[in-house]
mmCIF file of C-alpha atoms in Angstrom:
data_model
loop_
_atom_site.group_PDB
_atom_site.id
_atom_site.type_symbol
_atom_site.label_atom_id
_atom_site.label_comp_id
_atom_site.label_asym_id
_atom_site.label_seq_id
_atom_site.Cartn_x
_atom_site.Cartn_y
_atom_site.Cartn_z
ATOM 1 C CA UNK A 1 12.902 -12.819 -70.169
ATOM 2 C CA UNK A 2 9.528 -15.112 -70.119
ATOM 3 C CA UNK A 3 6.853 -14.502 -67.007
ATOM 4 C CA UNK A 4 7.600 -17.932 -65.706
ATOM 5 C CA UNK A 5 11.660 -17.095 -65.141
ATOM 6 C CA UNK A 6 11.091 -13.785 -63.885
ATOM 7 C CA UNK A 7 8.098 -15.852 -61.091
ATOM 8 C CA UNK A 8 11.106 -18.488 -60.229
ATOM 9 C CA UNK A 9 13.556 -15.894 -60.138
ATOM 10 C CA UNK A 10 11.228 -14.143 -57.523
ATOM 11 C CA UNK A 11 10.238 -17.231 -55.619
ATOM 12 C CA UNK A 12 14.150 -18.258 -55.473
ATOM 13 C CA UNK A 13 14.825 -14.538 -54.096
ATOM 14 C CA UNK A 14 11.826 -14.997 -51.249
ATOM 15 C CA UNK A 15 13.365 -18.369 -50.517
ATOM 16 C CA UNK A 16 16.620 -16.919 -49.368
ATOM 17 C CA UNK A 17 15.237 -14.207 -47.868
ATOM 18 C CA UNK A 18 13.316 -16.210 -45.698
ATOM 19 C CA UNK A 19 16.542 -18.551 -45.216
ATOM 20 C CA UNK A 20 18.797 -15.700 -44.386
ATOM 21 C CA UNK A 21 16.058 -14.652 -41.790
ATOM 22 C CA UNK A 22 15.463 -17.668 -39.843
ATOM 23 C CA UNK A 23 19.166 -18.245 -39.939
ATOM 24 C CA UNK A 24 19.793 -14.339 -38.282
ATOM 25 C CA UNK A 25 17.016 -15.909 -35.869
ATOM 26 C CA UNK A 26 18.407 -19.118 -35.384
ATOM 27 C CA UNK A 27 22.238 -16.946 -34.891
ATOM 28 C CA UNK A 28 20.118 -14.564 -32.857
ATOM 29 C CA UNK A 29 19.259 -17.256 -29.820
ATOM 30 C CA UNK A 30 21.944 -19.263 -30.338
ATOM 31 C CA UNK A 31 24.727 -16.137 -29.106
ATOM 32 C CA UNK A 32 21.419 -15.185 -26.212
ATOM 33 C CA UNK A 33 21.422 -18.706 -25.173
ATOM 34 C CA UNK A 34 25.528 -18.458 -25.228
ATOM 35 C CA UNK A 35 25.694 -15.248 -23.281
ATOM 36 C CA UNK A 36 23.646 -16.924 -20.754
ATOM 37 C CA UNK A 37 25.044 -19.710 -20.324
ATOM 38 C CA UNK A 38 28.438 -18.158 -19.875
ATOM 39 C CA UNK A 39 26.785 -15.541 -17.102
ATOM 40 C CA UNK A 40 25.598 -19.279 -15.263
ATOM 41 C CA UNK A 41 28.707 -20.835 -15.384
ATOM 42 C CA UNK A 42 29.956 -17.395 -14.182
ATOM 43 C CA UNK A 43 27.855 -17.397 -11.258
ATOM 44 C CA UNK A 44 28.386 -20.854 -10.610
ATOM 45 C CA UNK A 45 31.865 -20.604 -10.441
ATOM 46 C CA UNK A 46 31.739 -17.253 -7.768
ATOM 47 C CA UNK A 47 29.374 -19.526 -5.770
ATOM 48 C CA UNK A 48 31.196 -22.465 -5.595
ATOM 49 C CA UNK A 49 35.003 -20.444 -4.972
ATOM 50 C CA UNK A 50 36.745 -21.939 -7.880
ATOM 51 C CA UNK A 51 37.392 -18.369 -9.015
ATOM 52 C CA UNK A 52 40.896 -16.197 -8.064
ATOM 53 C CA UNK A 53 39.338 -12.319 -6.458
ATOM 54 C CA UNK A 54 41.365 -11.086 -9.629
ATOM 55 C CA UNK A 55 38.967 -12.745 -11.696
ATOM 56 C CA UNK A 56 35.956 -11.311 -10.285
ATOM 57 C CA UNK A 57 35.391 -7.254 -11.113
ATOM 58 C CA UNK A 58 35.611 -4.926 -8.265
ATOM 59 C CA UNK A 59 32.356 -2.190 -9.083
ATOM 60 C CA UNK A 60 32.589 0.919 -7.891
ATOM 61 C CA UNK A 61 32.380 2.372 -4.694
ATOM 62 C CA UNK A 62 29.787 4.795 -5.137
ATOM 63 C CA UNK A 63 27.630 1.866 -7.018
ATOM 64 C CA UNK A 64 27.687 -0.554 -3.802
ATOM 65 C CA UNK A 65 26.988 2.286 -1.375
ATOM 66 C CA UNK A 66 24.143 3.215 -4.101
ATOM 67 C CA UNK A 67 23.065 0.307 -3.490
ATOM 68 C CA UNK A 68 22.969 -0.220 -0.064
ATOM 69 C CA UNK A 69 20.836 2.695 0.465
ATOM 70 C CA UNK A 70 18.697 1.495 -2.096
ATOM 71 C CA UNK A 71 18.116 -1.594 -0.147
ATOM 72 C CA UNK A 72 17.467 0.069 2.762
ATOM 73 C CA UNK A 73 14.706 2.377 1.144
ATOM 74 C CA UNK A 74 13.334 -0.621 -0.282
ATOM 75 C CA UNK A 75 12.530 -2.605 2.966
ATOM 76 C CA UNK A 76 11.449 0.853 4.582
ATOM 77 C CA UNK A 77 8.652 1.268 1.260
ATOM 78 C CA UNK A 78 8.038 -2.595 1.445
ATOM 79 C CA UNK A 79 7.359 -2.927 5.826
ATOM 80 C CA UNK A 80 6.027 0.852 5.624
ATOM 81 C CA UNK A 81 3.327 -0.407 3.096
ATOM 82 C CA UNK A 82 2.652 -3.905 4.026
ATOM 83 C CA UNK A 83 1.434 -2.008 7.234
ATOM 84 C CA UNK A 84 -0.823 1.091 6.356
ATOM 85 C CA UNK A 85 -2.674 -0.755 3.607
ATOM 86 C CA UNK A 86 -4.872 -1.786 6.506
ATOM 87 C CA UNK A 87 -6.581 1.561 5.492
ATOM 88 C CA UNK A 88 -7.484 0.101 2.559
ATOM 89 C CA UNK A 89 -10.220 -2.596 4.988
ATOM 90 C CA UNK A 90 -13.173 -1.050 6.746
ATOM 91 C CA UNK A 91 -13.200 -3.123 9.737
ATOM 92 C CA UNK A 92 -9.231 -2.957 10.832
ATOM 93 C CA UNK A 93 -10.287 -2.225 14.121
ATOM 94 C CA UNK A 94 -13.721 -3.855 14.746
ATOM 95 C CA UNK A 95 -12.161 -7.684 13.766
ATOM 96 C CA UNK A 96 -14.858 -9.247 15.503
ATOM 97 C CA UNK A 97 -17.128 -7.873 13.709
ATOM 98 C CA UNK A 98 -20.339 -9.356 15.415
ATOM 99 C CA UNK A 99 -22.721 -10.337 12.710
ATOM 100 C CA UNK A 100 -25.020 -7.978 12.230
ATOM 101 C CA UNK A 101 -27.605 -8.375 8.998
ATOM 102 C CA UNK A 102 -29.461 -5.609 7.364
ATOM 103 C CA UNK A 103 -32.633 -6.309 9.421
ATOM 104 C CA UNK A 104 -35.092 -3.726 9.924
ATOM 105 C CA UNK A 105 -33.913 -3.170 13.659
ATOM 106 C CA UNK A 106 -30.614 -1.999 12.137
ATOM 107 C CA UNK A 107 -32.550 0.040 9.286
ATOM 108 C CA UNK A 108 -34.502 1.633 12.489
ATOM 109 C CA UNK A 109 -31.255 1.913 14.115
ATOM 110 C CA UNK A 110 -29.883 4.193 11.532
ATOM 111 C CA UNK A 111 -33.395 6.397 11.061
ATOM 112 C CA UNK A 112 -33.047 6.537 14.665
ATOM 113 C CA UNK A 113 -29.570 8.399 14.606
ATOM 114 C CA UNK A 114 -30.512 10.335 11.639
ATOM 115 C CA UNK A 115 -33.670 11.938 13.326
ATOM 116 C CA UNK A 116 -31.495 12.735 16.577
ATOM 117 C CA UNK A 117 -28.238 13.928 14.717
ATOM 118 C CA UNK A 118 -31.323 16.197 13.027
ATOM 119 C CA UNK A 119 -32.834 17.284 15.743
ATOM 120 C CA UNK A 120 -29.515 18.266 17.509
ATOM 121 C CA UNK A 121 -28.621 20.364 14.539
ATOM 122 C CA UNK A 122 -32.064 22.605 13.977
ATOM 123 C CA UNK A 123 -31.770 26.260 15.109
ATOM 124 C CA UNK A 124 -28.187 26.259 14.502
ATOM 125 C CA UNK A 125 -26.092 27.645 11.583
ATOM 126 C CA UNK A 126 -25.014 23.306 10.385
ATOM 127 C CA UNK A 127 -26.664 22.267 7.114
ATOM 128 C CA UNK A 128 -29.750 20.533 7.639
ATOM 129 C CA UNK A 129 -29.846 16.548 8.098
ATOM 130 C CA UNK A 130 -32.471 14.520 5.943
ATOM 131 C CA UNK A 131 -33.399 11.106 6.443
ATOM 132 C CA UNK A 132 -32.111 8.363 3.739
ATOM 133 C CA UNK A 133 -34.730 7.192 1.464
ATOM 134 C CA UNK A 134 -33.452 3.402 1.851
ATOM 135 C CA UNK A 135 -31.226 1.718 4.803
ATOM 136 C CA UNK A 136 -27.949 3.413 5.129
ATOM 137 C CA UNK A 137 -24.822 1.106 4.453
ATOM 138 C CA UNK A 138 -23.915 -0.371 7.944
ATOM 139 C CA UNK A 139 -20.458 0.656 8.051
ATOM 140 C CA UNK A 140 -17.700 -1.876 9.923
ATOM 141 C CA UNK A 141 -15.805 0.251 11.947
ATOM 142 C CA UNK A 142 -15.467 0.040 15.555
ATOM 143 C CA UNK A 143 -17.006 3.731 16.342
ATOM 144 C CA UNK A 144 -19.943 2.648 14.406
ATOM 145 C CA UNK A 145 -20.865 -0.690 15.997
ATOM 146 C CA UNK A 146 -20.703 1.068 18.729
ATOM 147 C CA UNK A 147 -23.216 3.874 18.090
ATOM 148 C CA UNK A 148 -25.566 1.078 16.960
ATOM 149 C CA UNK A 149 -25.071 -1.016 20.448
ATOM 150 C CA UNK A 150 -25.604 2.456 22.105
ATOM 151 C CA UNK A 151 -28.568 3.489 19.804
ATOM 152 C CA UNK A 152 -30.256 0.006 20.827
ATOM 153 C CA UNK A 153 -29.695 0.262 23.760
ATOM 154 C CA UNK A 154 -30.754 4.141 24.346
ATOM 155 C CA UNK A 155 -34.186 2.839 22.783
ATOM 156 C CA UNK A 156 -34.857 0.003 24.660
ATOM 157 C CA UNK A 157 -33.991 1.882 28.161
ATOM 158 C CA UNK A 158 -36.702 4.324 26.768
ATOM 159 C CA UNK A 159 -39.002 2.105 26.417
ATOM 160 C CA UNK A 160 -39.340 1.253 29.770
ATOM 161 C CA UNK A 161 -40.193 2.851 32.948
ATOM 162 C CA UNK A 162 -40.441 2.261 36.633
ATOM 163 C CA UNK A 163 -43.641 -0.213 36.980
ATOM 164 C CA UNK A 164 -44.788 1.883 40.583
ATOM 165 C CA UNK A 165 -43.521 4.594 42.598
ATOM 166 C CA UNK A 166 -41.574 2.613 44.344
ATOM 167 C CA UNK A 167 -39.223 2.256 41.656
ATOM 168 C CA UNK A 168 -39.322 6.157 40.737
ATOM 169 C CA UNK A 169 -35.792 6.634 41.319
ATOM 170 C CA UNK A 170 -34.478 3.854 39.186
ATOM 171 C CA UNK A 171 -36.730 4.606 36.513
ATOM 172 C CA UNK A 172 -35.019 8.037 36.506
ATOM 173 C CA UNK A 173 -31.433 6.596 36.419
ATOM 174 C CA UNK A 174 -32.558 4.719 33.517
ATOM 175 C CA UNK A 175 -33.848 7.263 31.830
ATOM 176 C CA UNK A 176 -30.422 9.221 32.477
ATOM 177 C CA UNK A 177 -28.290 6.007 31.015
ATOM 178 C CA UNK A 178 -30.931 6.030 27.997
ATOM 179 C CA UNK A 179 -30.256 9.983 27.904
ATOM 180 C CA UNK A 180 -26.286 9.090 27.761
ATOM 181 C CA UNK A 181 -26.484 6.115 25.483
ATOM 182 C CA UNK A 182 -28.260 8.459 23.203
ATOM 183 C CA UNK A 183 -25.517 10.913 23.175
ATOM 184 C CA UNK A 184 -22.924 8.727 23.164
ATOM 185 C CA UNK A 185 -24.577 6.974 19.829
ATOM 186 C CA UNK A 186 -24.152 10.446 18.235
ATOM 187 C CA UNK A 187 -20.741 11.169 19.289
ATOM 188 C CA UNK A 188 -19.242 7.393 18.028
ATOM 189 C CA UNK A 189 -21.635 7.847 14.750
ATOM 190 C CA UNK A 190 -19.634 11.462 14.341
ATOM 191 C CA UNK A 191 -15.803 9.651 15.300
ATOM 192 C CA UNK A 192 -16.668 6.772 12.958
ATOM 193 C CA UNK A 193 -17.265 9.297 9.898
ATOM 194 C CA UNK A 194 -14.069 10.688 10.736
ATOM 195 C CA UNK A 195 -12.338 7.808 10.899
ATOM 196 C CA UNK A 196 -13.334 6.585 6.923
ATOM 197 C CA UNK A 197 -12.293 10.241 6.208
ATOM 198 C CA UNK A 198 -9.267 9.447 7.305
ATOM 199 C CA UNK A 199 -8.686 6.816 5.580
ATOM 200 C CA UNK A 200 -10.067 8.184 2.272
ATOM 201 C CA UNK A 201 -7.292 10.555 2.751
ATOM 202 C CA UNK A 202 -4.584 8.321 3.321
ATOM 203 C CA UNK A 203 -5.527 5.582 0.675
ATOM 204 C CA UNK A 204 -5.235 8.838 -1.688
ATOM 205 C CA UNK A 205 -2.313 11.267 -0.632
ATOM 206 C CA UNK A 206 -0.170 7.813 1.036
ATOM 207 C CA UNK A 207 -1.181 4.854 -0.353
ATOM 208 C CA UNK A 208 -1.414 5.875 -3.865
ATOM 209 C CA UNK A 209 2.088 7.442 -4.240
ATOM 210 C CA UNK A 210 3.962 5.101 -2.277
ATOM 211 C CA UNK A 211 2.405 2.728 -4.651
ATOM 212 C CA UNK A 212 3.240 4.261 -7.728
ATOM 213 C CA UNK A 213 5.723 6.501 -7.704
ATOM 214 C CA UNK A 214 8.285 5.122 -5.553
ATOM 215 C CA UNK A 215 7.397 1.700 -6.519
ATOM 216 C CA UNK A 216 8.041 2.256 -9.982
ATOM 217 C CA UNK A 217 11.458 4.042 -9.446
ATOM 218 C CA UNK A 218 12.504 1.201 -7.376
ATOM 219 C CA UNK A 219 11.777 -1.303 -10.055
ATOM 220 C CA UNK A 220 13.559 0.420 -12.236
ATOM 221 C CA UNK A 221 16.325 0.760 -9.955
ATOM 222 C CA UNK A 222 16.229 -3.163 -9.447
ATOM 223 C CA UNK A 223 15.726 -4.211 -12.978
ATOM 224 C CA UNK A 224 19.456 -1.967 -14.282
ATOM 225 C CA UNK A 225 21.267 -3.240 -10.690
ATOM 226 C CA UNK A 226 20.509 -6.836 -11.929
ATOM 227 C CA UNK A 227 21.571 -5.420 -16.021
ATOM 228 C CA UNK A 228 25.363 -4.266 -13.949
ATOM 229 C CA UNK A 229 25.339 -7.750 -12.556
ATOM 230 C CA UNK A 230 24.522 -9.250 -16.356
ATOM 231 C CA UNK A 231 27.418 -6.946 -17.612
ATOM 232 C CA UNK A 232 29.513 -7.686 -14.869
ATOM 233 C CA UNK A 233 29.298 -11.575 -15.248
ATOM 234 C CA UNK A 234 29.610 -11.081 -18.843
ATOM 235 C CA UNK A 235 32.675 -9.510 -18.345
ATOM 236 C CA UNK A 236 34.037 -11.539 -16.088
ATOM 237 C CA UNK A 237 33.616 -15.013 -18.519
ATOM 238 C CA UNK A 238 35.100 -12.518 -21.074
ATOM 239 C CA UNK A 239 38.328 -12.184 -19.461
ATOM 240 C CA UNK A 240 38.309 -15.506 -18.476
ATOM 241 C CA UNK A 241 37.628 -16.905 -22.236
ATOM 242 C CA UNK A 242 40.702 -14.483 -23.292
ATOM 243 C CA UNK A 243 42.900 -15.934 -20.493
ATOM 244 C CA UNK A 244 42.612 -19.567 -21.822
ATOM 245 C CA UNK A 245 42.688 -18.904 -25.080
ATOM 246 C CA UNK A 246 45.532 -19.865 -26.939
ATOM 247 C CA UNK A 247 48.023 -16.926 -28.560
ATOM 248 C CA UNK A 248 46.516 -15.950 -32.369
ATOM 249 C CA UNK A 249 43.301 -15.021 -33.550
ATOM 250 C CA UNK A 250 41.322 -16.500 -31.334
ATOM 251 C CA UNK A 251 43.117 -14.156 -28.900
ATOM 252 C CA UNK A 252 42.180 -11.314 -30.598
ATOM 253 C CA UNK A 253 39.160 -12.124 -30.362
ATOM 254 C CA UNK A 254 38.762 -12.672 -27.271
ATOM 255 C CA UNK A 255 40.506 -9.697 -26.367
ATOM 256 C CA UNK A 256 37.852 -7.881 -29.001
ATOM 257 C CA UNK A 257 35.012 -9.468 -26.208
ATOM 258 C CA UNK A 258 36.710 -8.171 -23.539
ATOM 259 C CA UNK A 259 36.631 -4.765 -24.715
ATOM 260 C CA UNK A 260 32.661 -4.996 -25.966
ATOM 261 C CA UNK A 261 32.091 -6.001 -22.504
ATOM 262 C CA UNK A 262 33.790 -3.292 -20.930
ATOM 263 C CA UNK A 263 32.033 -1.176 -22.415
ATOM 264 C CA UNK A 264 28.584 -2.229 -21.679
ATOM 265 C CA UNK A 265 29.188 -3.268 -18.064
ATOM 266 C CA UNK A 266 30.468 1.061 -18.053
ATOM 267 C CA UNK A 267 27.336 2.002 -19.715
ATOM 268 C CA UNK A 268 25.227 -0.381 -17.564
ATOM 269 C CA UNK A 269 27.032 0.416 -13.889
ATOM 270 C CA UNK A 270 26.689 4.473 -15.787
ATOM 271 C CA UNK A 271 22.526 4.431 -15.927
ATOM 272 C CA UNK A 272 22.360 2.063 -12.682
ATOM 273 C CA UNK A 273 24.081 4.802 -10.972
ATOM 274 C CA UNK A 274 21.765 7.507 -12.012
ATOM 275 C CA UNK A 275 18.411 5.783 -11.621
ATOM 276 C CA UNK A 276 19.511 4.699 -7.866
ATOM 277 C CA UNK A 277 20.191 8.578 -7.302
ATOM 278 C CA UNK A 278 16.890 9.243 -8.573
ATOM 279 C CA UNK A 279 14.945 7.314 -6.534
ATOM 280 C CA UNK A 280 16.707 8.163 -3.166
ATOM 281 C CA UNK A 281 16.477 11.502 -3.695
ATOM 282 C CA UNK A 282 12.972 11.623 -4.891
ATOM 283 C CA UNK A 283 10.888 13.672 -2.135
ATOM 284 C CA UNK A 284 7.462 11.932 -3.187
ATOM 285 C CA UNK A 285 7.748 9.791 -0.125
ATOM 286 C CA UNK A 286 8.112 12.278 2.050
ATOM 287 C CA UNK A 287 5.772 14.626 0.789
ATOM 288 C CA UNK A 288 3.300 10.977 1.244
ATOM 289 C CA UNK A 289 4.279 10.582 4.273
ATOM 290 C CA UNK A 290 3.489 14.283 5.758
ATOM 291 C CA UNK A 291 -0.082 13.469 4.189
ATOM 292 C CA UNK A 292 -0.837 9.923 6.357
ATOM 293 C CA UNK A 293 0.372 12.399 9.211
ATOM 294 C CA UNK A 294 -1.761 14.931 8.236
ATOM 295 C CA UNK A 295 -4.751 12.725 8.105
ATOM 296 C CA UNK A 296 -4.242 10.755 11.325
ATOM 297 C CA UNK A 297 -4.211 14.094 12.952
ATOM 298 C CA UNK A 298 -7.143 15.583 11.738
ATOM 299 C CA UNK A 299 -8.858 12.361 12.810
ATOM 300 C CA UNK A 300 -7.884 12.050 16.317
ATOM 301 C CA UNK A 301 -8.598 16.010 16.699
ATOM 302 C CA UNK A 302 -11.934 15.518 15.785
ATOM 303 C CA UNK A 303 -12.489 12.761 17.526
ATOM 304 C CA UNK A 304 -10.895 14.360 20.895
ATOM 305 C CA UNK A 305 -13.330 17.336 19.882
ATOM 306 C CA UNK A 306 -16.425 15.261 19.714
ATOM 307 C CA UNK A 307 -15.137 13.041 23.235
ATOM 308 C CA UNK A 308 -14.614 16.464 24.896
ATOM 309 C CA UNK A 309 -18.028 18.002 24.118
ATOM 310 C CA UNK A 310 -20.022 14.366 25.478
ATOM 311 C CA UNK A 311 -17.249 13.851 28.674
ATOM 312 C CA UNK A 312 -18.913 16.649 30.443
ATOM 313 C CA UNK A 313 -22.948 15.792 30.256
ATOM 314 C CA UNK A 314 -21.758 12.109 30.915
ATOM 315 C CA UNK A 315 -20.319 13.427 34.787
ATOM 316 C CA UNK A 316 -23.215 15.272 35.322
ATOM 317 C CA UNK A 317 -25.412 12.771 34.380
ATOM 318 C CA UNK A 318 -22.622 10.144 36.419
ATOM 319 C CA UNK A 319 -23.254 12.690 39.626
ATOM 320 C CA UNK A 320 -26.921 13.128 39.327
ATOM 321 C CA UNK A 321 -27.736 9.010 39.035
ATOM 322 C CA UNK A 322 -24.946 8.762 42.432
ATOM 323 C CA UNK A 323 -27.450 11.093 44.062
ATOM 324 C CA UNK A 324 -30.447 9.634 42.885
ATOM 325 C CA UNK A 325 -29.088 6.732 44.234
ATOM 326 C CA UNK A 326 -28.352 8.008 47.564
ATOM 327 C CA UNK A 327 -31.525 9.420 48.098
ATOM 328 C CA UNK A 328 -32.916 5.960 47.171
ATOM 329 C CA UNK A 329 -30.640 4.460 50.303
ATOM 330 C CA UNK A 330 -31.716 7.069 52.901
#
């Protein structure tokens, strides 16, 4: 056998090869495209009430109550989460949010409360507080635009005093709502901290599992619920193929379809079953939700702490300026 017959002999083989490939490819789309276009007609037909409730397959009971409780867990994870990923923005409860630029009153603002939370700390057993070397991030929250309107304002009351003696006593009550303001500044400062602690904690032990975790179980919960409907419809034209089809072997094979049909919409309805009982009994969320819990009650502790320790100078200080302002009266 010469070189050239064995080369055509090769190049003839490669030729049908790639024939017989793009025909398997051609066969392979053509029966996809068949399938669904049966499972459309299928649907189509349900919708519109042409069908007989014989010709529509009853799934089990234990699937459809499967799936009503996933539903239900499903609009609990989607509400639940639409809601808390508020923790995921800063300024959720500041939504004003005045404008406030990083001027150098606000850098002075935030040396300010570093030097008093400092000073409030030294001879005590708390880790000492250092001054940042450049202006501290200006955080959004509510507690902290507060401690900077009460920081302001504690310096600018300080910087003034009664211009004679005449105006001793108001100079003094001044200096008391400076003294407060100051305080105050400190105890908001402390809350806000909390609060982004908070929600550190909850964007990490809530918000990450509910995101994951469940989420991914549901989806594949959802994606084999809509492979039992595939099956199901399949079916379902199956039957109906093999009912109009005329005695012989075209009834066999339809009958043949039926059967193939059966059997996947078993196997399908089989893993849908299990991965729905997965999912609803997984104790992630749970487990997520005892953490947002957790978090929201350490904050508001703390916070109640830090409220508790300022509510009693603020009445004394409320009591002394009342009799300052007595006196002033008499």
């Amino acid at each position: 056998m010469s070189w050239k017959t064995i080369q055509s002999t090769l190049g003839n083989l490669g030729q049908n090869v790639q024939q017989g490939v793009a025909g398997l490819n051609i066969t392979q789309q053509t029966g996809k495209l068949t399938k669904s276009f049966a499972e459309f007609s299928q649907t189509a037909r349900e919708r519109l009430g042409t069908l007989d409730q014989d010709d529509v397959t009853e799934l089990p009971e234990e699937y459809k109550d499967l799936e009503r409780r996933v539903d239900a867990l499903r609009n609990t994870h989607s509400s639940l989460l639409r809601v808390a990923k508020v923790y995921e923005s800063e300024p959720y409860d500041y939504p004003t949010q005045i404008n406030e630029s990083l001027t150098e009153t606000a850098t002075n603002i935030s040396h300010t409360l570093t030097s008093w939370a400092a000073a409030a700390t030294k001879g005590t057993n708390l880790p000492p507080i250092e001054g940042p070397d450049k202006a501290p991030t200006e955080h959004k929250t509510l507690s902290h635009a507060l401690s900077r309107a009460a920081t302001s304002g504690a310096l600018e009351l300080g910087s003034t005093g009664p211009s004679n003696a005449a105006d001793a006593s108001n100079g003094s009550i001044t200096s008391l709502m400076a003294k407060v303001l100051k305080s105050y500044a400190m105890v908001q400062a402390r809350i806000g901290d909390e609060r982004l602690a908070q929600d550190g904690a909850i964007q990490t032990g809530f918000l990450q599992p509910w995101q994951t975790s469940l989420n991914l179980g549901l989806q594949a919960a959802m994606k084999s619920r809509q492979n039992v409907r595939s099956a199901r419809l399949a079916l379902d034209a199956a039957r109906l193929a093999q009912k109009n089809s005329p005695e012989g072997p075209k009834k066999e094979q339809a009958r043949i379809e039926v059967d193939n049909a059966e059997e996947k919409l078993v196997a399908a309805t089989e893993e849908a079953i299990e991965l729905m009982k997965r999912v609803l009994d997984d104790p992630e969320p749970i487990r997520a939700i005892a953490q947002l819990i957790k978090a929201q009650q350490a904050y508001h502790l703390a916070a109640s702490d830090a409220l508790q320790g300022l509510i009693g100078e603020v009445e004394d200080a409320a009591v002394t300026a009342e009799a300052e302002f007595r006196k002033s009266r008499a």
